[in-house]
XYZ file of C-alpha atoms in Angstrom:
453
model
C -0.006 0.000 0.012
C 1.376 3.398 -0.893
C 2.280 6.018 1.738
C -0.513 8.262 0.514
C -3.072 5.517 0.861
C -1.780 4.551 4.265
C -2.426 8.028 5.636
C -6.113 7.867 4.702
C -8.679 6.842 7.283
C -11.922 7.886 8.900
C -11.506 10.528 11.560
C -13.631 10.711 14.703
C -15.311 13.892 15.954
C -11.998 15.184 17.319
C -10.251 14.573 13.969
C -8.374 11.467 15.115
C -7.675 8.548 12.738
C -6.095 6.070 15.182
C -8.473 3.637 16.935
C -9.406 4.437 20.538
C -8.441 1.249 22.352
C -6.982 2.496 25.650
C -9.365 2.466 28.631
C -8.949 4.306 31.915
C -6.777 1.644 33.543
C -4.463 1.557 30.524
C -4.310 5.367 30.473
C -3.311 5.420 34.148
C -0.735 2.736 33.398
C 0.708 4.976 30.718
C 1.216 7.757 33.305
C 2.674 5.486 35.987
C 4.493 3.182 33.607
C 6.095 6.028 31.650
C 7.226 7.667 34.883
C 8.475 4.846 37.148
C 11.420 3.667 35.152
C 15.038 4.521 35.605
C 14.757 7.704 37.694
C 13.816 6.279 41.077
C 16.667 3.730 40.809
C 19.365 6.014 39.375
C 18.860 9.629 40.510
C 18.578 9.450 44.363
C 22.385 9.379 44.664
C 22.665 12.524 42.545
C 20.090 14.299 44.717
C 21.816 13.197 47.930
C 25.119 14.497 46.619
C 23.698 17.898 45.647
C 21.482 18.176 48.778
C 23.397 16.454 51.611
C 20.774 16.921 54.348
C 17.930 14.372 54.757
C 15.049 16.801 55.245
C 16.069 18.966 52.363
C 16.792 15.977 50.157
C 13.275 14.635 50.736
C 11.980 18.162 50.200
C 13.371 18.100 46.637
C 11.287 15.021 45.910
C 8.202 16.607 47.460
C 8.684 19.815 45.452
C 9.222 17.872 42.243
C 6.001 15.968 42.906
C 4.047 19.168 43.531
C 5.319 20.634 40.271
C 4.297 17.475 38.396
C 0.853 17.661 40.033
C 0.452 21.310 38.989
C 1.260 20.225 35.466
C -1.162 17.304 35.623
C -4.018 19.462 36.908
C -3.392 21.932 34.073
C -3.115 19.273 31.384
C -6.313 17.649 32.618
C -8.235 20.612 31.219
C -6.282 20.578 27.942
C -6.630 16.842 27.530
C -10.400 17.012 27.871
C -10.570 19.792 25.255
C -8.126 18.308 22.763
C -7.989 14.495 22.997
C -5.655 14.150 20.027
C -2.460 12.302 19.260
C 0.580 14.441 20.005
C -0.705 15.966 23.271
C 1.651 18.795 24.115
C 2.181 19.460 20.408
C -1.576 19.969 19.962
C -1.909 22.109 23.109
C 0.873 24.456 21.974
C -0.528 24.619 18.429
C -4.013 25.509 19.692
C -2.697 28.102 22.125
C 0.206 29.731 20.290
C 0.161 28.650 16.681
C 2.103 26.520 14.221
C 5.664 27.745 14.713
C 5.923 27.110 18.502
C 4.285 23.710 17.954
C 6.774 22.960 15.200
C 9.658 23.925 17.513
C 8.402 21.421 20.089
C 8.117 18.695 17.480
C 11.518 19.595 16.038
C 13.167 19.456 19.435
C 11.442 16.149 20.201
C 12.741 14.819 16.924
C 16.297 16.026 17.232
C 17.017 15.591 20.934
C 14.171 15.034 23.431
C 12.698 11.647 22.483
C 15.987 10.051 21.581
C 17.534 11.282 24.828
C 14.632 9.931 26.874
C 14.650 6.522 25.241
C 18.426 6.368 25.428
C 18.566 7.239 29.131
C 15.905 4.698 30.073
C 17.531 1.988 27.971
C 20.921 2.734 29.532
C 19.662 2.029 33.056
C 17.900 -1.108 31.780
C 21.198 -2.313 30.371
C 23.187 -1.466 33.530
C 20.864 -3.375 35.792
C 20.502 -6.324 33.394
C 24.282 -6.728 33.218
C 24.633 -6.400 36.967
C 21.887 -9.007 37.575
C 23.807 -11.386 35.241
C 26.992 -10.894 37.248
C 28.749 -8.352 35.055
C 29.915 -4.987 36.415
C 28.448 -2.325 34.076
C 31.402 -0.034 34.829
C 33.775 -2.673 33.461
C 31.576 -3.574 30.535
C 30.715 0.002 29.605
C 30.658 -0.718 25.883
C 28.228 -3.590 26.394
C 25.838 -1.201 28.163
C 25.438 0.774 24.948
C 24.772 -2.270 22.808
C 22.326 -3.901 25.225
C 20.471 -0.578 25.480
C 20.265 -0.317 21.692
C 18.877 -3.838 21.504
C 16.182 -3.011 24.093
C 15.111 0.021 22.064
C 14.807 -2.146 18.959
C 12.675 -4.762 20.770
C 10.238 -2.203 22.246
C 10.019 -0.498 18.881
C 8.935 -3.780 17.274
C 6.366 -4.400 20.041
C 4.817 -0.975 19.438
C 4.971 -1.393 15.682
C 2.753 -4.515 15.712
C -0.093 -2.955 17.672
C -1.247 -0.735 20.500
C -3.045 -3.662 22.182
C 0.249 -5.506 22.613
C 1.937 -2.339 23.775
C -0.814 -1.647 26.309
C -0.702 -5.203 27.624
C 3.085 -5.028 28.068
C 2.818 -1.642 29.777
C -0.024 -2.700 32.072
C 1.738 -5.860 33.244
C 5.128 -4.238 33.821
C 3.564 -1.156 35.455
C 1.686 -2.978 38.176
C 4.543 -5.484 38.751
C 6.997 -2.654 39.401
C 4.541 -0.573 41.464
C 3.800 -3.368 43.895
C 7.440 -4.438 43.908
C 8.375 -0.949 45.100
C 5.667 -1.151 47.776
C 7.174 -4.515 48.853
C 10.622 -2.907 49.018
C 9.277 -0.216 51.328
C 7.517 -2.746 53.538
C 10.536 -5.039 53.790
C 12.890 -2.144 54.432
C 11.081 -1.337 57.681
C 10.326 -4.957 58.566
C 13.688 -6.616 57.865
C 16.100 -3.850 56.953
C 17.564 -3.053 60.389
C 17.844 0.584 59.385
C 18.134 3.557 61.707
C 15.733 6.462 62.153
C 18.668 8.688 63.052
C 19.487 8.689 59.331
C 16.642 11.181 58.892
C 18.549 13.841 60.849
C 22.197 13.065 60.002
C 23.361 15.705 57.509
C 26.572 15.299 55.520
C 27.118 18.864 54.503
C 25.553 22.286 54.095
C 22.670 22.781 51.631
C 23.004 25.747 49.273
C 20.207 27.309 47.244
C 21.587 26.868 43.758
C 22.476 23.130 44.101
C 19.061 22.593 45.686
C 17.275 24.143 42.698
C 19.651 22.544 40.194
C 18.957 19.131 41.752
C 15.366 19.579 40.653
C 16.565 18.866 37.102
C 17.391 15.311 38.150
C 14.179 14.972 40.153
C 12.090 16.219 37.253
C 13.718 13.544 35.100
C 12.514 10.960 37.613
C 8.997 12.429 37.596
C 8.815 12.905 33.850
C 6.137 10.762 32.323
C 3.138 12.377 34.023
C 2.376 14.163 30.735
C 3.035 11.273 28.373
C -0.551 10.078 28.276
C -1.313 13.291 26.398
C 0.692 11.980 23.439
C -1.677 8.988 23.059
C -4.754 11.119 23.677
C -6.014 10.143 20.264
C -6.151 6.473 21.274
C -7.861 6.859 24.693
C -11.508 5.723 24.810
C -14.040 8.152 26.246
C -11.242 10.748 26.390
C -13.187 13.660 27.888
C -13.608 11.544 31.017
C -10.604 9.210 31.004
C -7.783 11.546 30.019
C -8.224 14.083 32.881
C -8.649 11.230 35.397
C -5.527 9.479 34.120
C -3.414 12.643 34.477
C -4.440 13.223 38.094
C -4.746 9.665 39.437
C -1.539 8.515 37.764
C 0.492 11.504 38.980
C -0.733 11.135 42.577
C 0.171 7.442 42.466
C 3.705 8.243 41.328
C 4.214 10.923 43.977
C 3.098 8.575 46.732
C 5.409 5.682 45.768
C 8.409 7.950 45.140
C 8.194 9.533 48.588
C 7.758 6.130 50.279
C 10.723 4.632 48.426
C 13.019 7.580 49.238
C 12.098 7.345 52.894
C 12.939 3.629 52.766
C 16.270 4.325 51.083
C 17.133 6.865 53.745
C 16.084 4.524 56.572
C 18.511 1.908 55.275
C 21.364 4.152 54.130
C 22.577 7.349 55.763
C 22.871 10.178 53.285
C 26.675 9.980 53.485
C 26.445 6.526 51.905
C 23.453 7.137 49.652
C 25.250 9.913 47.829
C 27.914 7.391 46.770
C 25.388 4.724 45.736
C 24.492 5.176 42.047
C 22.558 1.868 42.034
C 20.864 2.616 45.339
C 17.979 0.178 44.949
C 20.402 -2.738 44.665
C 22.349 -1.575 47.726
C 19.130 -1.177 49.713
C 17.916 -4.614 48.712
C 21.261 -6.122 49.725
C 20.837 -4.683 53.219
C 17.406 -6.328 53.439
C 18.003 -9.769 51.946
C 21.700 -10.015 51.041
C 22.707 -11.294 47.598
C 19.185 -12.601 47.008
C 17.921 -9.078 47.465
C 20.343 -7.733 44.871
C 19.183 -10.386 42.411
C 15.524 -9.644 43.115
C 15.792 -5.877 42.763
C 17.850 -6.359 39.643
C 14.943 -8.258 38.080
C 12.472 -5.603 39.225
C 14.573 -2.769 37.759
C 15.012 -4.647 34.504
C 11.242 -5.131 34.251
C 10.638 -1.526 35.327
C 12.968 0.129 32.877
C 11.911 -2.157 30.028
C 8.266 -1.295 30.740
C 9.026 2.432 30.815
C 10.968 2.099 27.596
C 7.941 0.440 26.024
C 5.743 3.241 27.343
C 7.979 5.950 25.977
C 8.094 4.181 22.643
C 4.286 4.031 22.737
C 3.841 7.728 23.418
C 6.751 9.598 21.788
C 6.230 8.631 18.133
C 2.699 9.989 18.291
C 4.249 13.469 18.364
C 5.910 12.927 14.985
C 2.660 11.409 13.707
C 0.731 14.513 14.853
C 3.279 16.835 13.277
C 2.985 15.081 9.940
C -0.785 14.966 10.199
C -0.815 18.747 10.715
C 1.353 19.284 7.635
C 4.431 20.225 9.700
C 6.521 17.181 8.830
C 6.917 14.669 6.007
C 3.420 13.430 5.182
C 4.571 9.823 5.042
C 5.293 9.889 8.781
C 1.527 10.220 9.312
C 0.997 6.793 7.778
C -1.222 4.371 9.689
C -0.177 0.776 9.131
C -2.975 -0.979 7.175
C -2.821 -4.112 9.316
C -1.606 -3.044 12.743
C -3.302 0.374 12.809
C -0.236 2.012 14.379
C 1.845 5.035 13.302
C 4.460 2.583 12.056
C 6.795 5.004 10.284
C 6.825 7.398 13.244
C 7.751 4.477 15.543
C 10.546 3.377 13.190
C 11.938 6.923 13.059
C 11.920 7.262 16.877
C 13.667 3.912 17.332
C 16.429 4.686 14.848
C 17.184 8.058 16.417
C 17.219 6.625 19.956
C 19.603 3.834 18.983
C 21.951 6.376 17.427
C 21.906 8.480 20.633
C 22.395 5.619 23.077
C 25.434 4.346 21.210
C 27.346 7.595 21.699
C 26.118 9.230 24.942
C 26.115 8.500 28.702
C 23.097 8.483 31.091
C 23.750 11.822 32.771
C 24.078 13.715 29.519
C 20.997 12.061 28.110
C 18.739 12.719 31.109
C 19.796 16.345 31.746
C 19.516 17.243 28.066
C 16.013 15.734 27.988
C 14.740 17.774 30.993
C 16.273 21.041 29.836
C 14.907 20.666 26.316
C 11.357 19.602 27.136
C 10.468 21.795 30.116
C 10.229 25.078 28.191
C 7.553 23.385 26.085
C 5.813 21.856 29.084
C 5.526 25.382 30.461
C 4.357 26.788 27.116
C 1.628 24.122 26.892
C 0.521 25.005 30.443
C 0.374 28.665 29.436
C -2.019 27.769 26.621
C -4.670 27.096 29.253
C -4.607 30.755 30.193
C -4.513 31.910 26.574
C -7.486 29.756 25.639
C -9.466 30.830 28.711
C -9.218 34.438 27.493
C -9.509 33.824 23.767
C -12.206 31.155 23.725
C -14.060 31.250 27.076
C -17.212 29.582 25.663
C -15.449 26.484 24.354
C -16.654 23.310 26.103
C -14.312 22.219 28.864
C -15.208 18.759 30.233
C -12.782 19.390 33.101
C -11.484 22.699 34.482
C -8.108 23.089 36.224
C -8.613 22.746 39.990
C -7.462 25.909 41.779
C -7.029 27.880 38.518
C -4.946 30.015 37.887
C -2.465 28.852 40.573
C -1.421 25.455 39.119
C -0.394 26.796 35.678
C 1.205 29.908 37.206
C 3.256 27.868 39.713
C 4.237 25.425 37.006
C 5.343 28.116 34.554
C 7.266 30.239 37.066
C 8.991 27.176 38.552
C 10.048 26.012 35.088
C 11.612 29.415 34.384
C 13.465 29.442 37.736
C 14.779 25.881 37.338
C 16.013 26.498 33.805
C 17.716 29.747 34.846
C 19.498 28.150 37.831
C 20.465 25.066 35.827
C 21.899 27.286 33.096
C 23.948 29.266 35.586
C 25.239 26.181 37.403
C 26.183 24.175 34.303
C 25.639 26.108 31.066
C 26.780 23.442 28.593
C 23.662 21.271 28.448
C 21.185 24.227 28.462
C 23.131 25.870 25.672
C 22.963 22.652 23.649
C 19.247 22.278 24.334
C 18.353 25.896 23.529
C 20.533 25.876 20.414
C 18.613 22.870 19.121
C 15.341 24.691 19.762
C 16.558 27.776 17.918
C 17.682 25.785 14.892
C 14.032 24.862 14.500
C 13.127 28.449 13.476
C 14.890 28.397 10.120
C 13.764 24.794 9.686
C 10.165 25.936 10.132
C 10.560 28.816 7.679
C 12.023 26.487 5.071
C 9.275 23.942 5.680
C 6.511 26.538 5.482
C 7.852 27.862 2.212
C 7.534 24.395 0.678
C 4.222 23.310 2.194
C 0.640 24.587 1.838
C -0.802 26.132 4.968
C -2.830 23.699 7.088
C -4.443 23.640 10.512
């Protein structure tokens, strides 16, 4: 079937051509499953190093959760209004027009999605090698190749159908969620920790490192907005999308705080800051080598599930771009048999494999956060623009506490990006340079394409 024919299909009343097969439970699983991946296993050591006081360290996780919740409350309104594939891309386009939306899609294409997939796959590979008895620091090259293989496998799973992707995501999501709950329970039952760890500081906390550490925490929390990207495949979206945003985000916040309390109970902050694979070290204190093996399996399942979730959601952005006439039309193809955006999935997988073969975890995760948060904030701001410009438009759900959630979210994003840029300007400069290169790309593209949307 030709590319032109593949892109044809009957659209529903929201203009969506992909079948709506994801129910509420699957939509919540997208939020939780796309969030609980590598971050909770990899970033606590970075936070403890930057914020070497227990109360303040836990405060970073609380603050990150509150910011994610503000975003989820804001996106709940947008999701109910625009239940389309592409999520954030659609929200920005509706609020601010084609060029800002193109810049988001361009940045997703060039750096964001590939960085996210690469960072998740890297942690999957590290824990898989460690669970097999190989030190990932010694076998650093193998980490890259195993990560690339994982990206390829999840790409294939998503290619052959959203039902298979949803099943994989549902199973791995609830396995890892209850495994983390079990880790918390066993930590206090068998861990022989010490409550004095909650007051033993290992240094002085400074404002700039505290704010900069939010970049790492926001990487761990990222995923709360991913269900927006598959909004075009959620059934009864005016009801299910807003609920998925809020319920899923609250579930993530709860388990993250419990797990970090458990880590701190087992390990004083002076040790946690030097424990990059903190979940494995915590499990060893609970059950010895058997604990290390068990948590290794959990992390492998967790990161693989999150990788599958990110591969499910991310390509829908490229699909939405192409569908709006802002990218090659062939990328909007719907596979005639599998009913998936097959070419968009293939493109995302190829780019992610290229990134993971040449970059390390820290560079991947920081670049991702710094590149995507300006657009998260812009999408949140579209709520305010649309409230003024189109007040009569039906809104199945309105942002609770409006206008505080979008205002807090936007101002916090600006502050975090400013502090992160001052503390370590290299990654922000790379991220913002990529965004800016999208302007001439948009002008060239617009000159060659008829106006649409």
